[in-house]
Structure formats: structure tokens, C-alpha cells
mmCIF file of C-alpha atoms in Angstrom:
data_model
loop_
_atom_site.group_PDB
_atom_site.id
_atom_site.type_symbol
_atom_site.label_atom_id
_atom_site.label_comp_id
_atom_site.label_asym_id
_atom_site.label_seq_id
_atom_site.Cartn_x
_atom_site.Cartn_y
_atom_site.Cartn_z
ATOM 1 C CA UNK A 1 -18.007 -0.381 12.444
ATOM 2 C CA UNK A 2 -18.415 -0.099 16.221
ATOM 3 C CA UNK A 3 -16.263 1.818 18.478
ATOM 4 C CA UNK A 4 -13.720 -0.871 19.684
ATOM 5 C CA UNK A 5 -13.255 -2.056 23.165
ATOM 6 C CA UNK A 6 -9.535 -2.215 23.917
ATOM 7 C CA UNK A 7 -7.157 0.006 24.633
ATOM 8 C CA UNK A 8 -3.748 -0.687 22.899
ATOM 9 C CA UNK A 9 -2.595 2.881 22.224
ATOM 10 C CA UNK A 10 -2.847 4.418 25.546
ATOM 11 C CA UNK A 11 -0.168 7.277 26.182
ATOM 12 C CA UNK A 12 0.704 7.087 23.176
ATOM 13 C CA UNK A 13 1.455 10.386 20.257
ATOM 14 C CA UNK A 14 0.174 9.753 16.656
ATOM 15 C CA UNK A 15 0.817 11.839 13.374
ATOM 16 C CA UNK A 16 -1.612 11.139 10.139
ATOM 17 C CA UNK A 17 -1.251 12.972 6.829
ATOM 18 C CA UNK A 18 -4.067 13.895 4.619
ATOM 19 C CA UNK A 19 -6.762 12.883 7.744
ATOM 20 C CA UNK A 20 -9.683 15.122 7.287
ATOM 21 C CA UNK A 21 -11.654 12.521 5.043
ATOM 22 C CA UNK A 22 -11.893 9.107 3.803
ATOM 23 C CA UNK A 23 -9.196 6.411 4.955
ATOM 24 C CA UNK A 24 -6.859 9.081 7.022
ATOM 25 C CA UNK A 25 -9.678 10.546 8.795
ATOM 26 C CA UNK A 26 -10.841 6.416 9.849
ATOM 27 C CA UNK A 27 -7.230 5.805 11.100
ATOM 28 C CA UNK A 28 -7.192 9.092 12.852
ATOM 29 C CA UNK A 29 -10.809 8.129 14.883
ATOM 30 C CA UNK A 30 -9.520 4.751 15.383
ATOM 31 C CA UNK A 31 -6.234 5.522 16.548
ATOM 32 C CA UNK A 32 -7.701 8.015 18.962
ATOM 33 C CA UNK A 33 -10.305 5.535 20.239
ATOM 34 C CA UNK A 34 -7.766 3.447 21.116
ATOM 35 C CA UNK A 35 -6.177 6.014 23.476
ATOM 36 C CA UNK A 36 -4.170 7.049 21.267
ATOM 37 C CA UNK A 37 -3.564 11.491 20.863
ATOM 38 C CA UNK A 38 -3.748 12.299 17.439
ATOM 39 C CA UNK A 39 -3.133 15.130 15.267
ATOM 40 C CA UNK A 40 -4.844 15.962 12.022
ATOM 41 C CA UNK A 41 -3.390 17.512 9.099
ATOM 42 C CA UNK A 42 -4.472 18.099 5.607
ATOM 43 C CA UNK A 43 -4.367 21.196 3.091
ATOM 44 C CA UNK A 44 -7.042 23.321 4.045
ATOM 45 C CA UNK A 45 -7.085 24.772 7.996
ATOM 46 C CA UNK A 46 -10.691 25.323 7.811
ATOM 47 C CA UNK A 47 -11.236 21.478 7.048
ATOM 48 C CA UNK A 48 -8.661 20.850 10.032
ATOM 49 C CA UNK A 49 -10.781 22.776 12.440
ATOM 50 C CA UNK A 50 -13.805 21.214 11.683
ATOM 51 C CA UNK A 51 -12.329 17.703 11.609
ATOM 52 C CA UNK A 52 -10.885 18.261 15.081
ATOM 53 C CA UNK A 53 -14.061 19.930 16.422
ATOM 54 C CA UNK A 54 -15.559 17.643 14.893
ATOM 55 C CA UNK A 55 -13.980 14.325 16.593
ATOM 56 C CA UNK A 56 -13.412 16.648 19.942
ATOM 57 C CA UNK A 57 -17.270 16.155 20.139
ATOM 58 C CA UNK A 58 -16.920 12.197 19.958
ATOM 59 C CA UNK A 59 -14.380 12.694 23.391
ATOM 60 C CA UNK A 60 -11.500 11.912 21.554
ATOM 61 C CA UNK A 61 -8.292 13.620 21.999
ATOM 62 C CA UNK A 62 -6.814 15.359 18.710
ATOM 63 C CA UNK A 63 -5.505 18.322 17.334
ATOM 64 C CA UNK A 64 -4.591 19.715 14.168
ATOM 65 C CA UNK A 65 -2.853 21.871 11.875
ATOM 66 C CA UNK A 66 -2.625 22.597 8.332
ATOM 67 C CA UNK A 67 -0.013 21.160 6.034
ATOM 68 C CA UNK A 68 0.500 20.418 2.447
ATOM 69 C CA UNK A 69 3.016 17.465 2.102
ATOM 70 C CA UNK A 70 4.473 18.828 -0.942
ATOM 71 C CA UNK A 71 6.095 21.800 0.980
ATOM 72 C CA UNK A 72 8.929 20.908 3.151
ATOM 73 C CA UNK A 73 8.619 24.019 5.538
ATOM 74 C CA UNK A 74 5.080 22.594 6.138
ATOM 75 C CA UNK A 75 5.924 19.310 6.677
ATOM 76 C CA UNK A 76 8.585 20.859 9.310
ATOM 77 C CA UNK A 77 5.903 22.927 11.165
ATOM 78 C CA UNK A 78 3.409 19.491 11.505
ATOM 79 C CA UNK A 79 6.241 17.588 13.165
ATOM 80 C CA UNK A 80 6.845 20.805 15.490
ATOM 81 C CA UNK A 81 3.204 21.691 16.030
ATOM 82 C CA UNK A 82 2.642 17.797 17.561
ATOM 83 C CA UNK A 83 6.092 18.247 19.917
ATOM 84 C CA UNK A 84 5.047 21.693 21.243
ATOM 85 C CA UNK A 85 1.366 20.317 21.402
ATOM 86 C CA UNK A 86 2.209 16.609 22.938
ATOM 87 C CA UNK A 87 5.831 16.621 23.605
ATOM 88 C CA UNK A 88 6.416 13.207 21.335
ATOM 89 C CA UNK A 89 5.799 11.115 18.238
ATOM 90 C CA UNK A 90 5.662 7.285 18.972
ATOM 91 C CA UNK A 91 3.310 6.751 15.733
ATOM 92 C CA UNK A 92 3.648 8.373 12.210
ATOM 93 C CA UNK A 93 0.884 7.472 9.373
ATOM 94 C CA UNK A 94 1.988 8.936 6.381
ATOM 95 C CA UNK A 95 -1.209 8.634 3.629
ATOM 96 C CA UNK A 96 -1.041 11.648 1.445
ATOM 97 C CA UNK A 97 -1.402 10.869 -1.965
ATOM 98 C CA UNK A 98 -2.086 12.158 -5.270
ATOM 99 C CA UNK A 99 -3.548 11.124 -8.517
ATOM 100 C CA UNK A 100 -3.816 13.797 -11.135
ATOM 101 C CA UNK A 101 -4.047 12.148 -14.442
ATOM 102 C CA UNK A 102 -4.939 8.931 -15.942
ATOM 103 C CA UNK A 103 -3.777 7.346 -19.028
ATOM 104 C CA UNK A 104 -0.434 5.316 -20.184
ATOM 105 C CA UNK A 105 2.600 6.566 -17.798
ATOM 106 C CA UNK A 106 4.858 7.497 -21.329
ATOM 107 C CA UNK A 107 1.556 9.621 -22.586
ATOM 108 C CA UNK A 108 1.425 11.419 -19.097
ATOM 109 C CA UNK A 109 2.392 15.165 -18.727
ATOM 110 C CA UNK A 110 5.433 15.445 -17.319
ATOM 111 C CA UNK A 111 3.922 18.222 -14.885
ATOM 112 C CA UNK A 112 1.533 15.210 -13.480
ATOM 113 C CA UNK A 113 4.219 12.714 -13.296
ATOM 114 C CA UNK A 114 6.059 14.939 -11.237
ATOM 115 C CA UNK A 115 3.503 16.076 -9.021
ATOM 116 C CA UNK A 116 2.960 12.096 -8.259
ATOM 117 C CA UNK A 117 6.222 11.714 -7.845
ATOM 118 C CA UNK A 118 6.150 14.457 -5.195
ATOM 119 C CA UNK A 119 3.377 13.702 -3.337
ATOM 120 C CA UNK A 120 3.080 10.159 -3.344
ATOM 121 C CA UNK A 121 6.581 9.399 -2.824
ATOM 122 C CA UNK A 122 9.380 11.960 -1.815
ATOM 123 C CA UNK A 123 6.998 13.726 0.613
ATOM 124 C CA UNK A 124 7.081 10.331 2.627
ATOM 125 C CA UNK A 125 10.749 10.124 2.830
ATOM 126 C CA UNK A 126 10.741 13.855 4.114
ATOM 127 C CA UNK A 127 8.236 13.393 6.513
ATOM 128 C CA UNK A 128 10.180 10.047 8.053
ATOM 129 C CA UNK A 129 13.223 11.780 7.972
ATOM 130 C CA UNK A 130 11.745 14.531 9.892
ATOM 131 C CA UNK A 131 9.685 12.429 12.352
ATOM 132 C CA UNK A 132 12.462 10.093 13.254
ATOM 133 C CA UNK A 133 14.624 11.557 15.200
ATOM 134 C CA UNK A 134 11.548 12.550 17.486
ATOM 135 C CA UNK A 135 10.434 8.706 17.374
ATOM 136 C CA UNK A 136 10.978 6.353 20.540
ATOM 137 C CA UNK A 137 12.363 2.748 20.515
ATOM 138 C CA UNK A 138 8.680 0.688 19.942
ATOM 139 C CA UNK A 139 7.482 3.716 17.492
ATOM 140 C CA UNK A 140 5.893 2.409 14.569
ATOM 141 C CA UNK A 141 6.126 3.932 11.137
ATOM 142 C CA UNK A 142 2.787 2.873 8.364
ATOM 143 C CA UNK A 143 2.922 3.991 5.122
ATOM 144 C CA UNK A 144 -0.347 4.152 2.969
ATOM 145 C CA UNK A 145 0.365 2.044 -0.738
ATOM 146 C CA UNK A 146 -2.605 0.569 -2.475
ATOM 147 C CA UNK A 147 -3.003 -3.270 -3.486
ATOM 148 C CA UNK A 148 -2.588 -2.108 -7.782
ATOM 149 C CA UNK A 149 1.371 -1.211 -5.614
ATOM 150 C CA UNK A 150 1.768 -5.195 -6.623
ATOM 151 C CA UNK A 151 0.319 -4.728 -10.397
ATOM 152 C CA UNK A 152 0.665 -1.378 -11.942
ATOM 153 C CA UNK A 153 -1.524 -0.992 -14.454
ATOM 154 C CA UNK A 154 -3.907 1.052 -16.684
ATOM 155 C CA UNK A 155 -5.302 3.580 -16.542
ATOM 156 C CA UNK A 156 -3.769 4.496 -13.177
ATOM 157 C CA UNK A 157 -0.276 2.868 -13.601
ATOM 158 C CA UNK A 158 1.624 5.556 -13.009
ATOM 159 C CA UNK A 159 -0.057 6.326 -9.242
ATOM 160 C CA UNK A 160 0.671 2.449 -8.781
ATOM 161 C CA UNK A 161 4.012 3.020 -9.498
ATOM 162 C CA UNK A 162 4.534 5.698 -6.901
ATOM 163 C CA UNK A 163 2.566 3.082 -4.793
ATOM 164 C CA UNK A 164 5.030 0.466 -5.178
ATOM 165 C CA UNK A 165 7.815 2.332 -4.366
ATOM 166 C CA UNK A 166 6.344 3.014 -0.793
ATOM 167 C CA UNK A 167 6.745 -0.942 -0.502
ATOM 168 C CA UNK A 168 10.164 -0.493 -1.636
ATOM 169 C CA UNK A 169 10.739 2.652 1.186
ATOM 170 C CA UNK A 170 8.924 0.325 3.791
ATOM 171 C CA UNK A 171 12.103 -2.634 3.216
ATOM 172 C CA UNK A 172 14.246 -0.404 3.224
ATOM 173 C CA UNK A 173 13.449 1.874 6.448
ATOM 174 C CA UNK A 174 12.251 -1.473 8.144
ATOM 175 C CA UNK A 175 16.795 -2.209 7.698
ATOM 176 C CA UNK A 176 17.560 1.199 8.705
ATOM 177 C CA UNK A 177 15.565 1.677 11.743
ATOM 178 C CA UNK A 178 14.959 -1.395 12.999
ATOM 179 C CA UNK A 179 18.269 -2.843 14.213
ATOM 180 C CA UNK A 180 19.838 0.346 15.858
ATOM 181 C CA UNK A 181 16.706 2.312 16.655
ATOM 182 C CA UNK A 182 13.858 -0.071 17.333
ATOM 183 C CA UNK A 183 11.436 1.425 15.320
ATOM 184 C CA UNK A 184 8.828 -0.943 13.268
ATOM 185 C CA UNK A 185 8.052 0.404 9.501
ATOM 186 C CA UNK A 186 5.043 -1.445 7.631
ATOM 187 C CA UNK A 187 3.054 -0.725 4.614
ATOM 188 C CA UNK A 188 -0.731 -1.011 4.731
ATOM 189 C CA UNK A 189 -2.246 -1.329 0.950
ATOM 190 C CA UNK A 190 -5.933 -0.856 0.686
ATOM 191 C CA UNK A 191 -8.401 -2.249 -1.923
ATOM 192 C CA UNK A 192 -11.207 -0.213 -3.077
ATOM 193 C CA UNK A 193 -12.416 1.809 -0.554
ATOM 194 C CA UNK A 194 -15.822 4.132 -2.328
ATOM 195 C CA UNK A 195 -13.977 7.376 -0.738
ATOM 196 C CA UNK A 196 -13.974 10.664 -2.791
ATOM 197 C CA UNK A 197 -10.671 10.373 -3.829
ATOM 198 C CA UNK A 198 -11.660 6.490 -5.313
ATOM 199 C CA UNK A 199 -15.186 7.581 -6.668
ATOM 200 C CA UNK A 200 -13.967 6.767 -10.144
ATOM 201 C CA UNK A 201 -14.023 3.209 -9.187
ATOM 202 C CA UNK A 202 -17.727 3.501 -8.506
ATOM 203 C CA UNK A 203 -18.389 5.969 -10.859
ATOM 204 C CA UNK A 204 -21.832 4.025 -12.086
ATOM 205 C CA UNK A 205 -23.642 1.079 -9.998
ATOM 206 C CA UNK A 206 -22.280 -1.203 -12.788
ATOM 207 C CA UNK A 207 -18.471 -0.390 -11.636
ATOM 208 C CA UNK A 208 -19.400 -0.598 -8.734
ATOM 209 C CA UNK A 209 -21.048 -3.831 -8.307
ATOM 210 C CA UNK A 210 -17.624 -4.875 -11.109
ATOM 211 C CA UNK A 211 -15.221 -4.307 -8.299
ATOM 212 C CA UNK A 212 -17.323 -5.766 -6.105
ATOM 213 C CA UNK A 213 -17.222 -9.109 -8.087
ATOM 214 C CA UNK A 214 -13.445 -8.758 -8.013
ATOM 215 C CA UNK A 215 -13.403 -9.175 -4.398
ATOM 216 C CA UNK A 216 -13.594 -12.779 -2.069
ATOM 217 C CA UNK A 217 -16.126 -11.327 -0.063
ATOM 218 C CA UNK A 218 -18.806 -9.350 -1.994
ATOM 219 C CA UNK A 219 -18.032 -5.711 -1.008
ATOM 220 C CA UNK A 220 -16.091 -2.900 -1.142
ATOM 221 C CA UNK A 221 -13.530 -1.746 1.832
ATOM 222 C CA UNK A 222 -14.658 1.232 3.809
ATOM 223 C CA UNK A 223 -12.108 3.635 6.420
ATOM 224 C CA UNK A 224 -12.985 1.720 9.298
ATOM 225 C CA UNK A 225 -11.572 -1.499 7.662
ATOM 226 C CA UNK A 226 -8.323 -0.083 6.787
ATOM 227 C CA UNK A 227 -8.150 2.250 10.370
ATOM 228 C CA UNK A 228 -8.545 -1.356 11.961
ATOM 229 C CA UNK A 229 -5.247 -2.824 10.523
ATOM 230 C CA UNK A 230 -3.324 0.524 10.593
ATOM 231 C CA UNK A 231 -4.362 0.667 14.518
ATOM 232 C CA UNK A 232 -3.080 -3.190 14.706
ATOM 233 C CA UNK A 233 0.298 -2.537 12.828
ATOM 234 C CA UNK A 234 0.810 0.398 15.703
ATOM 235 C CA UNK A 235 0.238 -1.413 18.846
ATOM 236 C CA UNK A 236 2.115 -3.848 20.181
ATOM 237 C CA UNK A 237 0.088 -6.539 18.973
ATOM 238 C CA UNK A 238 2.254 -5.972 15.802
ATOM 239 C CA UNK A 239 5.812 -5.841 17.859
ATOM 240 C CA UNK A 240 7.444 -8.141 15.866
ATOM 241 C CA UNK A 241 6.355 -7.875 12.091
ATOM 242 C CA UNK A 242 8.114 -4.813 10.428
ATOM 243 C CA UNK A 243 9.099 -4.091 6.695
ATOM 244 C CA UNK A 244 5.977 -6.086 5.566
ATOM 245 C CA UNK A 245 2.634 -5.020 3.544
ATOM 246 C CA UNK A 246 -0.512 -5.906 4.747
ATOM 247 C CA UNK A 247 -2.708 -5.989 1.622
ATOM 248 C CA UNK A 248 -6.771 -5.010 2.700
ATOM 249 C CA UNK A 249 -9.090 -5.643 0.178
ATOM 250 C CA UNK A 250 -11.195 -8.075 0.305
ATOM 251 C CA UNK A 251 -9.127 -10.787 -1.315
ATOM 252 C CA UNK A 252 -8.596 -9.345 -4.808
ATOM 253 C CA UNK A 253 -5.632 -10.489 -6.243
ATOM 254 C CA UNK A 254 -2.711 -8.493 -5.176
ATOM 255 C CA UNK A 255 -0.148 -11.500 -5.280
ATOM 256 C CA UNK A 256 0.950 -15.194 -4.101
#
């Protein structure tokens, strides 16, 4: 996907989680490219500093930090790294997730369950409660579900299920923050997009073209689709839809 033309983020601050690969590191180019400053977080500082160098080199403006979501104290230092580094959050992507084991949810280990549970979903209520307060009338909140969010099922039901609570969270900040504070929460859930963390799904050429078949229009999703609609749910193009899902895949069923 080209660079695009217009400008709708200018001057504007932007937090994504888990942005050194795959879907977060497409929203965090096309945030940027959209004039938007950006900082980069995942696990590993090494992978940060490359990342940043990295999309330094393309002109954009970013910075980064390390932070696993899981720990609160890190989660703390990303939302003070961007003030003392920008002075301001106006837009917070929160796309960490997890999916350690596969198999029926009442089979599961409890150690994985909770680990989902963790990552997928309380980490994204600690990171909006931290963020908030920081956030600007006009900020925009996005949280990062999936399209199974509308259809659990095997043999990744239980990550589904932590994905359909983020739909849940996004109603029910959407209520919260909307009326009083002006802030916009919305839930973008992608299809299959061939990343590492989805190469299950196209395990085999046979899978892969499988999935394909499942879609409307003959092909997978790739970062730059799903960075497109995050970027749109940010600006102000989006000013007055909040508490919704926008489902990106391709047409595969997701619901009515």
C-alpha cells in the first residue's frame, strides 16, 4: 500500500502497544505518515530501537520504549515516557495480545487461560485507565479485537473470548468517556492478516488459499489494511462514530 496523501493527524500524540511487527507496527507507520508522533512499544528494547531507527529512516517522527503489557509498572513508565517525550496523548491503540494455547477453553491450562486473560483483556483496561486522564476532549481510544470476537470458536475460542470482551470494554468506555470527557472509543477487528503471530492460519498453501475462499474478495488482509481503518477511526473523519466495531476482513462472516 502506498504512502497516503493527506494529512489528518497533524499535531497530534499517538500510543500503540505491541508495534514492532505485523498489524501494530502498520498502524504505527500509518499513523505517523499521517502527521501523526508516535511511540513504539513492545517487549524487547532491542526490537524497539530498531523499529524506531528503523521508521526514523522513512522521516517519520517516533519514539519508543520497552514495555510488557502484563506489568503494570511498565505500562506506567510507557504512558510517562510519551508525556516527558511529547508532552500529550490525543490517540491510544491498545493491540497487545496473546494466544498461548489452542484447544477447547474447559481443556485449557488454567496457567494459559490466565495469561489470556491478562494480556488480552485486563492489560487494556489498565492501559485506558492510565492514558485517560492524559487524553484531550477529541482523543480517540481503538482497541485491537479480531472478527472470531463475534463467533468464538475452536480451536482458538478461548483468545476469541478475550476478543469479545474488548467489544464489550469498547460499549462500555464509549458511555463513560464520551458524554463528560469527549473522548471517542472504537474497536477495530481484523480478519486474517498472514502476520507471525497468525502464521497458523497459513500454515500450508492449502490453509492458506482455505481462508482465502472464506473471504468476499479473494485474499488475505495485510497491516496496511487494518493501519488504514485504525488511522480513519483516529482522525476526525471518524468524529462522530464511537463505541462501534469496525470488522476488516474481507467480508467473512463476522455477523448481520
Amino acid at each position: 500500500m502506498s504512502a497516503p496523501r493527506c494529512r489528518r493527524l497533524e499535531g497530534k500524540v499517538a500510543v500503540v502497544t505491541a508495534s514492532t511487527a505485523g498489524i501494530g507496527l502498520g498502524i504505527v507507520r500509518r499513523l505517523a505518515q499521517e502527521g501523526a508522533r508516535v511511540v513504539v512499544s513492545s517487549r524487547k528494547a532491542a526490537t524497539v530501537e530498531e523499529t524506531v531507527a528503523a521508521l526514523r529512516r522513512e522521516g517519520l517522527e517516533v519514539a519508543g520504549t520497552a514495555c510488557h503489557v502484563g506489568d503494570k509498572a511498565a505500562l506506567q513508565r510507557l504512558i510517562q515516557f510519551t508525556l516527558d517525550t511529547y508532552g500529550k496523548i490525543d490517540i491510544l491503540v491498545s493491540n497487545a495480545a496473546v494466544n498461548p494455547a489452542a484447544g477447547p477453553i474447559l481443556s485449557m491450562e488454567d496457567s494459559a487461560i490466565q495469561k489470556i486473560v491478562d494480556i488480552n483483556i485486563v492489560s487494556a483496561v489498565l492501559l485506558a485507565k492510565l492514558a485517560v486522564p492524559h487524553m484531550p476532549s477529541g482523543g480517540s481510544i481503538v482497541f485491537v479485537s479480531s472478527y472470531t470476537a463475534f463467533n468464538p470458536s475452536p480451536p482458538i475460542a478461548m483468545y476469541a473470548v478475550s476478543k469479545t470482551a474488548l467489544l464489550g470494554l469498547t460499549k462500555a468506555l464509549a458511555e463513560e468517556l464520551g458524554p463528560q470527557q469527549g473522548i471517542r472509543v472504537n474497536c477495530l477487528a481484523p480478519g486474517i492478516v498472514p502476520t507471525k503471530f497468525a502464521s497458523a492460519l497459513v500454515a500450508s498453501l492449502e490453509l492458506e488459499e482455505l481462508n482465502k475462499s472464506r473471504t468476499l474478495l479473494g485474499r488475505l488482509g495485510t497491516p496496511g489494511d487494518m493501519a488504514a481503518a485504525v488511522a480513519f477511526l483516529a482522525s476526525e473523519d471518524a468524529a462522530y462514530i464511537t463505541g462501534e466495531a469496525l470488522v476488516v476482513a474481507g467480508g467473512m462472516q463476522s455477523r448481520l
